[in-house]
Tab-separated table of C-alpha atoms and ligand atoms in Angstrom:
chain	number	residue	atom	x	y	z
A	21	MET	CA	130.210	196.270	91.874
A	22	ALA	CA	126.506	196.569	91.100
A	23	ILE	CA	123.627	198.789	92.043
A	24	LEU	CA	120.642	196.524	92.698
A	25	VAL	CA	117.440	198.190	91.526
A	26	THR	CA	114.266	196.490	92.737
A	27	GLY	CA	111.216	197.428	90.684
A	28	GLY	CA	113.624	198.596	87.980
A	29	THR	CA	111.266	197.916	85.062
A	30	GLY	CA	108.539	200.105	86.598
A	31	TYR	CA	107.805	203.737	85.796
A	32	ILE	CA	110.269	205.523	88.075
A	33	GLY	CA	112.668	202.579	88.184
A	34	SER	CA	113.137	202.431	84.405
A	35	HIS	CA	113.944	206.152	84.181
A	36	THR	CA	116.409	205.822	87.043
A	37	VAL	CA	118.057	202.773	85.447
A	38	VAL	CA	118.567	204.787	82.245
A	39	ASP	CA	120.194	207.584	84.231
A	40	LEU	CA	122.389	205.102	86.127
A	41	LEU	CA	123.526	203.353	82.929
A	42	ASN	CA	124.207	206.681	81.213
A	43	ASN	CA	126.381	207.617	84.176
A	44	GLY	CA	128.471	204.462	84.025
A	45	TYR	CA	126.899	202.490	86.885
A	46	ASP	CA	126.670	198.711	86.668
A	47	VAL	CA	122.996	197.834	87.193
A	48	ALA	CA	121.118	194.661	88.129
A	49	ILE	CA	117.324	194.771	88.199
A	50	VAL	CA	114.991	192.601	90.244
A	51	ASP	CA	111.329	192.805	89.254
A	52	ASN	CA	108.513	190.256	89.273
A	53	LEU	CA	106.763	192.129	86.424
A	54	CYS	CA	103.488	192.333	88.368
A	55	ASN	CA	103.111	195.920	87.153
A	56	SER	CA	105.619	196.261	84.317
A	57	LYS	CA	106.653	194.648	81.055
A	58	LEU	CA	109.824	192.956	79.790
A	59	GLU	CA	109.666	195.261	76.758
A	60	VAL	CA	111.006	197.967	79.080
A	61	LEU	CA	114.419	196.288	78.854
A	62	ASN	CA	114.433	196.648	75.051
A	63	ARG	CA	113.521	200.295	75.410
A	64	ILE	CA	116.287	200.838	77.960
A	65	TYR	CA	118.706	199.282	75.476
A	66	LYS	CA	117.463	201.564	72.680
A	67	ILE	CA	118.136	204.606	74.824
A	68	THR	CA	121.433	203.618	76.438
A	69	SER	CA	122.877	200.848	74.193
A	70	LYS	CA	123.289	198.918	77.435
A	71	THR	CA	121.326	196.086	78.991
A	72	PRO	CA	121.138	195.807	82.761
A	73	ARG	CA	121.183	192.282	84.197
A	74	PHE	CA	117.606	191.266	84.902
A	75	TYR	CA	116.181	188.844	87.463
A	76	GLN	CA	112.482	188.073	87.293
A	77	VAL	CA	112.212	187.506	91.012
A	78	ASP	CA	109.646	188.417	93.648
A	79	CYS	CA	111.243	190.456	96.421
A	80	THR	CA	109.084	188.654	98.966
A	81	ASN	CA	110.817	185.370	98.006
A	82	GLU	CA	113.745	185.328	100.418
A	83	GLU	CA	115.540	182.346	98.908
A	84	ALA	CA	115.321	183.669	95.351
A	85	MET	CA	116.529	187.077	96.554
A	86	ARG	CA	119.425	185.436	98.384
A	87	GLU	CA	120.500	183.833	95.090
A	88	VAL	CA	120.589	187.290	93.484
A	89	PHE	CA	122.721	188.605	96.341
A	90	LYS	CA	125.075	185.630	95.896
A	91	LYS	CA	125.473	186.289	92.161
A	92	GLU	CA	125.876	190.046	92.283
A	93	LYS	CA	128.517	192.106	94.069
A	94	ILE	CA	126.018	194.642	95.382
A	95	THR	CA	127.268	197.912	96.835
A	96	ASP	CA	124.012	199.881	96.856
A	97	ILE	CA	120.317	199.110	96.561
A	98	ILE	CA	117.534	201.311	95.227
A	99	HIS	CA	114.270	199.815	96.430
A	100	PHE	CA	111.395	200.820	94.141
A	101	ALA	CA	109.540	197.487	94.162
A	102	GLY	CA	106.129	197.834	95.707
A	103	LEU	CA	102.433	197.954	95.016
A	104	LYS	CA	101.174	201.526	94.771
A	105	SER	CA	97.449	201.641	94.072
A	106	VAL	CA	95.621	203.459	96.846
A	107	GLY	CA	92.231	201.954	95.894
A	108	GLU	CA	93.595	198.414	95.684
A	109	SER	CA	95.284	198.832	99.064
A	110	VAL	CA	91.932	199.668	100.661
A	111	LYS	CA	90.546	196.411	99.211
A	112	TYR	CA	93.567	194.243	100.024
A	113	PRO	CA	95.436	195.791	102.967
A	114	GLU	CA	97.139	192.482	103.935
A	115	LEU	CA	98.522	192.079	100.428
A	116	TYR	CA	100.025	195.563	100.639
A	117	GLN	CA	101.612	194.816	104.024
A	118	PHE	CA	102.941	191.474	102.791
A	119	ASN	CA	104.319	192.805	99.517
A	120	ASN	CA	105.640	196.216	100.519
A	121	VAL	CA	106.654	195.765	104.148
A	122	GLY	CA	107.515	192.077	103.728
A	123	SER	CA	109.876	192.676	100.800
A	124	SER	CA	111.591	195.502	102.704
A	125	LYS	CA	112.195	193.254	105.724
A	126	ILE	CA	113.773	190.623	103.479
A	127	LEU	CA	115.937	193.230	101.805
A	128	LEU	CA	117.227	194.477	105.171
A	129	LYS	CA	117.950	190.916	106.300
A	130	LEU	CA	119.964	190.259	103.139
A	131	MET	CA	121.743	193.618	103.376
A	132	ASN	CA	122.920	192.579	106.802
A	133	GLU	CA	123.855	189.061	105.650
A	134	PHE	CA	125.815	190.260	102.602
A	135	ASP	CA	127.245	193.374	104.211
A	136	VAL	CA	125.548	195.817	101.819
A	137	LYS	CA	125.648	199.215	103.473
A	138	ASN	CA	123.737	201.611	101.242
A	139	LEU	CA	120.015	201.736	100.520
A	140	VAL	CA	117.787	204.291	98.803
A	141	PHE	CA	114.087	203.843	99.518
A	142	SER	CA	111.059	205.109	97.536
A	143	SER	CA	108.818	206.724	100.093
A	144	SER	CA	106.015	209.146	99.418
A	145	ALA	CA	104.518	212.454	100.478
A	146	THR	CA	101.576	210.351	101.615
A	147	VAL	CA	103.458	209.679	104.895
A	148	TYR	CA	102.626	213.264	105.949
A	149	GLY	CA	98.943	212.269	106.168
A	150	ILE	CA	96.602	215.252	106.050
A	151	PRO	CA	98.957	218.222	106.319
A	152	ASP	CA	97.828	221.280	108.238
A	153	HIS	CA	100.204	223.529	106.312
A	154	VAL	CA	102.335	223.662	103.161
A	155	PRO	CA	105.097	223.531	102.092
A	156	LEU	CA	106.018	220.358	103.931
A	157	THR	CA	109.490	219.952	105.360
A	158	GLU	CA	111.112	216.660	106.288
A	159	ASP	CA	110.723	217.632	109.961
A	160	ASP	CA	106.950	217.918	109.737
A	161	PRO	CA	105.057	215.188	111.576
A	162	VAL	CA	104.292	211.957	109.763
A	163	GLY	CA	101.374	209.614	110.377
A	164	GLY	CA	97.611	209.718	110.065
A	165	CYS	CA	97.914	208.003	106.664
A	166	THR	CA	94.596	208.006	104.893
A	167	ASN	CA	94.989	204.568	103.275
A	168	PRO	CA	96.799	201.219	103.752
A	169	TYR	CA	99.265	201.963	100.912
A	170	GLY	CA	100.467	205.094	102.702
A	171	GLN	CA	100.678	203.141	105.942
A	172	THR	CA	103.069	200.625	104.313
A	173	LYS	CA	105.402	203.491	103.349
A	174	LEU	CA	105.337	204.795	106.914
A	175	ASP	CA	105.858	201.297	108.375
A	176	ILE	CA	108.883	200.826	106.094
A	177	GLU	CA	110.304	204.208	107.118
A	178	PHE	CA	110.118	203.060	110.777
A	179	LEU	CA	111.758	199.727	109.878
A	180	LEU	CA	114.585	201.616	108.182
A	181	LYS	CA	115.037	203.938	111.161
A	182	ASP	CA	115.256	200.937	113.520
A	183	TYR	CA	117.725	199.234	111.202
A	184	ALA	CA	119.921	202.339	111.003
A	185	GLU	CA	119.847	202.604	114.826
A	186	GLN	CA	121.065	199.032	115.143
A	187	HIS	CA	123.562	199.108	112.270
A	188	LYS	CA	125.681	202.208	112.604
A	189	GLU	CA	127.554	201.372	109.399
A	190	ALA	CA	124.318	201.519	107.332
A	191	ASN	CA	123.563	204.502	105.093
A	192	ILE	CA	119.942	204.901	104.122
A	193	ALA	CA	118.249	207.622	102.070
A	194	ILE	CA	114.489	207.842	102.429
A	195	LEU	CA	113.175	209.812	99.454
A	196	ARG	CA	109.654	211.163	99.800
A	197	TYR	CA	108.343	211.680	96.273
A	198	PHE	CA	105.618	214.190	95.589
A	199	ASN	CA	103.701	213.692	92.288
A	200	PRO	CA	105.835	212.132	89.531
A	201	ILE	CA	104.762	212.909	85.957
A	202	GLY	CA	106.454	213.135	82.561
A	203	ALA	CA	108.481	210.626	80.595
A	204	HIS	CA	111.872	210.178	78.975
A	205	LYS	CA	112.553	212.674	76.168
A	206	SER	CA	112.920	209.810	73.656
A	207	GLY	CA	109.263	208.820	74.130
A	208	LEU	CA	110.493	205.228	74.532
A	209	ILE	CA	109.705	204.796	78.229
A	210	GLY	CA	106.950	206.282	80.346
A	211	GLU	CA	104.090	205.558	82.701
A	212	ASP	CA	101.980	202.586	81.622
A	213	PRO	CA	99.138	202.101	84.114
A	214	GLN	CA	96.954	199.012	83.837
A	215	GLY	CA	93.228	199.739	83.353
A	216	ILE	CA	91.708	203.148	83.956
A	217	PRO	CA	94.296	205.418	85.552
A	218	ASN	CA	93.710	206.864	89.004
A	219	ASN	CA	96.363	209.540	88.719
A	220	LEU	CA	95.797	212.832	86.997
A	221	MET	CA	98.475	212.912	84.276
A	222	PRO	CA	97.909	209.429	82.796
A	223	TYR	CA	94.173	210.172	82.835
A	224	VAL	CA	94.764	213.417	80.930
A	225	THR	CA	96.995	211.731	78.329
A	226	GLN	CA	94.424	208.970	77.810
A	227	VAL	CA	91.754	211.614	77.209
A	228	ALA	CA	94.126	213.268	74.745
A	229	VAL	CA	94.636	209.980	72.892
A	230	HIS	CA	90.817	209.443	72.878
A	231	LYS	CA	90.932	206.327	75.046
A	232	LEU	CA	88.800	208.178	77.597
A	233	ASN	CA	86.084	210.739	76.830
A	234	HIS	CA	86.780	213.432	79.349
A	235	LEU	CA	88.610	214.166	82.551
A	236	ASN	CA	86.672	214.213	85.823
A	237	ILE	CA	88.044	216.932	88.031
A	238	TRP	CA	87.514	215.862	91.622
A	239	GLY	CA	86.230	219.029	93.269
A	240	ASP	CA	86.447	222.743	92.483
A	241	ASP	CA	85.505	224.056	95.901
A	242	TYR	CA	88.826	223.729	97.707
A	243	PRO	CA	90.373	226.857	99.252
A	244	THR	CA	92.974	227.039	96.465
A	245	ILE	CA	93.783	229.413	93.614
A	246	ASP	CA	90.917	228.113	91.410
A	247	GLY	CA	89.144	225.676	93.734
A	248	THR	CA	90.856	222.547	92.383
A	249	GLY	CA	93.413	220.476	94.270
A	250	VAL	CA	97.028	221.642	94.318
A	251	ARG	CA	99.981	219.225	94.080
A	252	ASP	CA	103.707	219.312	93.526
A	253	TYR	CA	104.265	217.674	90.117
A	254	ILE	CA	107.841	216.572	89.566
A	255	HIS	CA	109.252	215.393	86.238
A	256	VAL	CA	110.295	211.737	86.418
A	257	LEU	CA	113.695	212.687	84.936
A	258	ASP	CA	114.284	214.989	87.908
A	259	LEU	CA	113.169	212.224	90.214
A	260	ALA	CA	115.645	209.855	88.550
A	261	SER	CA	118.506	212.306	88.998
A	262	GLY	CA	117.457	212.634	92.655
A	263	HIS	CA	118.352	208.959	93.098
A	264	LEU	CA	121.818	209.488	91.662
A	265	ALA	CA	122.255	212.439	94.002
A	266	ALA	CA	121.155	210.206	96.892
A	267	LEU	CA	123.736	207.548	95.938
A	268	ARG	CA	126.450	210.213	95.949
A	269	LYS	CA	125.206	211.413	99.325
A	270	LEU	CA	125.324	207.876	100.741
A	271	SER	CA	128.965	207.574	99.681
A	272	GLU	CA	129.680	210.274	102.307
A	273	LYS	CA	128.400	207.790	104.958
A	274	PRO	CA	125.704	210.058	106.419
A	275	GLY	CA	123.748	207.333	108.255
A	276	LEU	CA	119.998	207.758	107.723
A	277	VAL	CA	118.841	210.798	105.760
A	278	ILE	CA	115.408	211.884	104.558
A	279	TYR	CA	114.665	214.138	101.574
A	280	ASN	CA	111.548	215.456	99.917
A	281	LEU	CA	111.766	215.172	96.136
A	282	GLY	CA	109.464	217.722	94.593
A	283	THR	CA	109.710	221.081	92.856
A	284	GLY	CA	108.563	223.226	95.769
A	285	LYS	CA	105.829	224.639	93.563
A	286	GLY	CA	102.121	223.866	93.790
A	287	THR	CA	100.048	223.444	90.617
A	288	SER	CA	96.255	223.107	90.584
A	289	VAL	CA	94.404	220.511	88.512
A	290	LEU	CA	93.099	223.224	86.197
A	291	GLU	CA	96.547	224.773	85.859
A	292	LEU	CA	97.949	221.384	84.911
A	293	VAL	CA	95.188	220.799	82.368
A	294	HIS	CA	95.792	224.220	80.807
A	295	ALA	CA	99.547	223.671	80.778
A	296	PHE	CA	98.963	220.381	78.939
A	297	GLU	CA	96.644	222.058	76.433
A	298	LYS	CA	99.126	224.861	75.787
A	299	ALA	CA	102.213	222.626	75.560
A	300	ASN	CA	100.587	220.200	73.133
A	301	ASN	CA	97.944	222.282	71.395
A	302	ILE	CA	95.230	219.814	72.406
A	303	THR	CA	91.913	220.488	74.147
A	304	ILE	CA	91.138	218.353	77.179
A	305	PRO	CA	87.385	218.153	77.805
A	306	TYR	CA	86.598	217.980	81.512
A	307	VAL	CA	83.661	217.710	83.888
A	308	ILE	CA	83.719	218.963	87.456
A	309	GLY	CA	82.767	216.189	89.853
A	310	PRO	CA	82.567	215.840	93.622
A	311	ARG	CA	85.644	215.762	95.855
A	312	ARG	CA	87.445	212.421	95.946
A	313	ASP	CA	87.573	210.693	99.349
A	314	GLY	CA	90.861	211.188	101.162
A	315	ASP	CA	92.070	214.070	98.947
A	316	VAL	CA	93.615	217.136	100.539
A	317	ALA	CA	93.354	220.669	99.175
A	318	GLU	CA	97.045	221.411	98.849
A	319	ASN	CA	100.229	219.413	99.069
A	320	TYR	CA	103.660	220.604	98.048
A	321	ALA	CA	107.193	220.224	99.250
A	322	ASP	CA	109.808	222.377	100.829
A	323	VAL	CA	112.757	221.108	98.801
A	324	SER	CA	115.501	223.230	100.336
A	325	LYS	CA	117.040	220.341	102.309
A	326	ALA	CA	117.682	218.225	99.204
A	327	GLU	CA	119.343	221.190	97.508
A	328	ARG	CA	121.393	222.137	100.555
A	329	GLU	CA	122.595	218.640	101.414
A	330	MET	CA	122.628	216.798	98.067
A	331	GLY	CA	123.063	219.680	95.637
A	332	TRP	CA	119.962	218.443	93.845
A	333	LYS	CA	116.975	220.364	92.570
A	334	ALA	CA	114.332	219.859	89.917
A	335	ILE	CA	115.155	221.501	86.595
A	336	PHE	CA	112.039	220.702	84.546
A	337	ASN	CA	108.710	222.493	84.871
A	338	VAL	CA	105.140	221.307	84.452
A	339	GLU	CA	105.043	222.336	80.759
A	340	ASP	CA	108.121	220.187	80.047
A	341	ALA	CA	106.466	217.264	81.801
A	342	CYS	CA	103.193	217.769	79.879
A	343	ARG	CA	105.090	217.748	76.588
A	344	ASP	CA	107.049	214.629	77.515
A	345	SER	CA	104.033	212.741	78.884
A	346	TRP	CA	102.201	213.405	75.639
A	347	ASN	CA	105.216	212.453	73.518
A	348	TRP	CA	105.299	209.084	75.310
A	349	GLN	CA	101.528	208.485	75.200
A	350	SER	CA	101.035	209.589	71.582
A	351	HIS	CA	103.867	207.320	70.379
A	352	ASN	CA	102.663	204.448	72.584
A	353	PRO	CA	98.860	204.753	72.768
A	354	CYS	CA	98.660	201.282	74.314
A	355	GLY	CA	101.754	201.692	76.462
A	356	TYR	CA	104.257	198.839	76.073
A	357	ASP	CA	101.572	196.600	74.510
A	358	GLU	CA	102.125	197.931	70.993
B	1	NAD	P1	105.524	200.907	89.248
B	1	NAD	O1	104.392	200.017	89.632
B	1	NAD	O2	105.607	201.391	87.847
B	1	NAD	O3	106.910	200.178	89.599
B	1	NAD	C1	107.029	199.283	90.677
B	1	NAD	C2	107.699	198.030	90.148
B	1	NAD	O4	107.842	197.102	91.228
B	1	NAD	C3	106.864	197.319	89.077
B	1	NAD	O5	107.697	197.073	87.959
B	1	NAD	C4	106.413	196.016	89.735
B	1	NAD	O6	106.349	194.960	88.798
B	1	NAD	C5	107.509	195.807	90.766
B	1	NAD	N1	107.115	195.037	91.953
B	1	NAD	C6	106.066	195.234	92.796
B	1	NAD	N2	106.083	194.325	93.784
B	1	NAD	C7	107.173	193.546	93.581
B	1	NAD	C8	107.737	192.443	94.259
B	1	NAD	N3	107.165	191.923	95.357
B	1	NAD	N4	108.869	191.880	93.772
B	1	NAD	C9	109.441	192.370	92.653
B	1	NAD	N5	108.964	193.405	91.963
B	1	NAD	C10	107.828	193.990	92.418
B	1	NAD	O7	105.533	202.121	90.275
B	1	NAD	P2	106.376	203.473	90.250
B	1	NAD	O8	105.432	204.582	90.010
B	1	NAD	O9	107.570	203.325	89.414
B	1	NAD	O10	106.779	203.551	91.786
B	1	NAD	C11	108.024	203.069	92.262
B	1	NAD	C12	108.055	203.221	93.772
B	1	NAD	O11	107.848	204.589	94.101
B	1	NAD	C13	106.965	202.440	94.490
B	1	NAD	O12	107.497	201.913	95.692
B	1	NAD	C14	105.918	203.497	94.791
B	1	NAD	O13	105.168	203.175	95.937
B	1	NAD	C15	106.783	204.714	95.028
B	1	NAD	N6	106.081	205.977	94.784
B	1	NAD	C16	105.452	206.182	93.596
B	1	NAD	C17	104.743	207.360	93.376
B	1	NAD	C18	104.001	207.588	92.080
B	1	NAD	O14	103.103	208.423	92.052
B	1	NAD	N7	104.344	206.913	90.988
B	1	NAD	C19	104.687	208.345	94.382
B	1	NAD	C20	105.362	208.113	95.577
B	1	NAD	C21	106.055	206.921	95.776
B	2	UDP	N1	92.493	214.330	90.043
B	2	UDP	C1	91.368	214.661	89.318
B	2	UDP	N2	90.907	213.750	88.416
B	2	UDP	C2	91.489	212.537	88.206
B	2	UDP	C3	92.645	212.230	88.948
B	2	UDP	C4	93.105	213.146	89.866
B	2	UDP	O1	90.815	215.741	89.471
B	2	UDP	O2	91.004	211.752	87.381
B	2	UDP	C5	93.034	215.318	91.004
B	2	UDP	C6	93.048	214.832	92.438
B	2	UDP	O3	91.808	215.117	93.057
B	2	UDP	C7	94.231	215.613	93.025
B	2	UDP	C8	95.189	215.750	91.834
B	2	UDP	O4	94.396	215.542	90.662
B	2	UDP	O5	93.816	216.922	93.385
B	2	UDP	C9	96.323	214.734	91.856
B	2	UDP	O6	95.769	213.438	92.009
B	2	UDP	P1	96.643	212.137	91.786
B	2	UDP	O7	95.733	210.948	92.012
B	2	UDP	O8	97.365	212.205	90.499
B	2	UDP	O9	97.743	212.225	92.934
B	2	UDP	P2	97.607	212.276	94.533
B	2	UDP	O10	98.211	213.587	94.944
B	2	UDP	O11	96.191	212.151	94.908
B	2	UDP	O12	98.435	211.124	94.970
């Protein structure tokens, strides 16, 4: 009786696998390692004293995936596998469709073939497009995605809705993540972006570790508390526990459900930088630059539905996440390449 975790050696996947193993679940990972390292498995073992079964398989390879389904007695799937770089998706939109949407289609086909009923899917706040208000609830309109990556998440959400319509026995949780940051308390696993990071927190930690000179803050003229962009930063450990809550929810056979996973609290770029400085006693030099294309002023979640229906809410704050991100980065200045 296994939980199949696609993308389980990635950033969010690895933290969720740790939480699953620590809670007694039997875990099998599928990952093609296009954006993660095998070393993650050693780190997972160090934390949990358990090793999940691992298949180095591409989720777009239907035959190879079918072999995994034949070997494993899968009850539930958590589908993290996907490409997630906004910039890359603008350059290679077909690749993003093929990888993200294509792998999801194959997964649904195999779920049907092997009678797997439960699926948790990694969606994103990006499906809300350019919001005209905050906080965002799950009932707010989706669409108007500002990049091909976001469009793949929306396309997959529609695929899942169609599938749930046609398969009344299916239980699917679409989780819309806001901005994941932080790392495991052990400092053994964390976010390990390739090249220069696009996201704020890994950029800040690489400035702190002197890999980058200074942070560029993209715009200080937004109509926000201090002019910089506001986001809902959620600790990756809270995100992980959100997946366990979703699995419990699916065991109640709810059909298709959608939850925002965030904290419900907006934090500006400058507030995050200052929280990092305070938590770690480090100065982060920064330069104010122009606005970044496609950025919105404010984006944060209404998280009351997840609490009401799953009994889940975030317990860590931004300071905790700043401390844990730095603990990971300072102990692993080159990520898993040490
Ligand atoms: P990540 O890149 O660290 O993890 C994704 C994993 O999927 C990687 O290990 C990669 O090797 C694997 N993968 C990609 N394509 C694959 C394929 N075709 N077959 C097998 N494995 C494949 O990313 P993450 O931050 O852990 O994100 C996990 C999921 O959450 C993604 O679907 C992402 O789009 C979504 N998400 C992430 C964020 C974020 O800011 N990190 C926000 C919202 C949603
Ligand atoms: N940001 C920034 N400098 C960076 C990276 C990000 O000022 O080097 C800002 C960005 O403009 C946004 C916030 O930090 O207001 C979060 O950006 P990120 O890319 O982490 O997440 P997004 O919400 O855009 O997916």
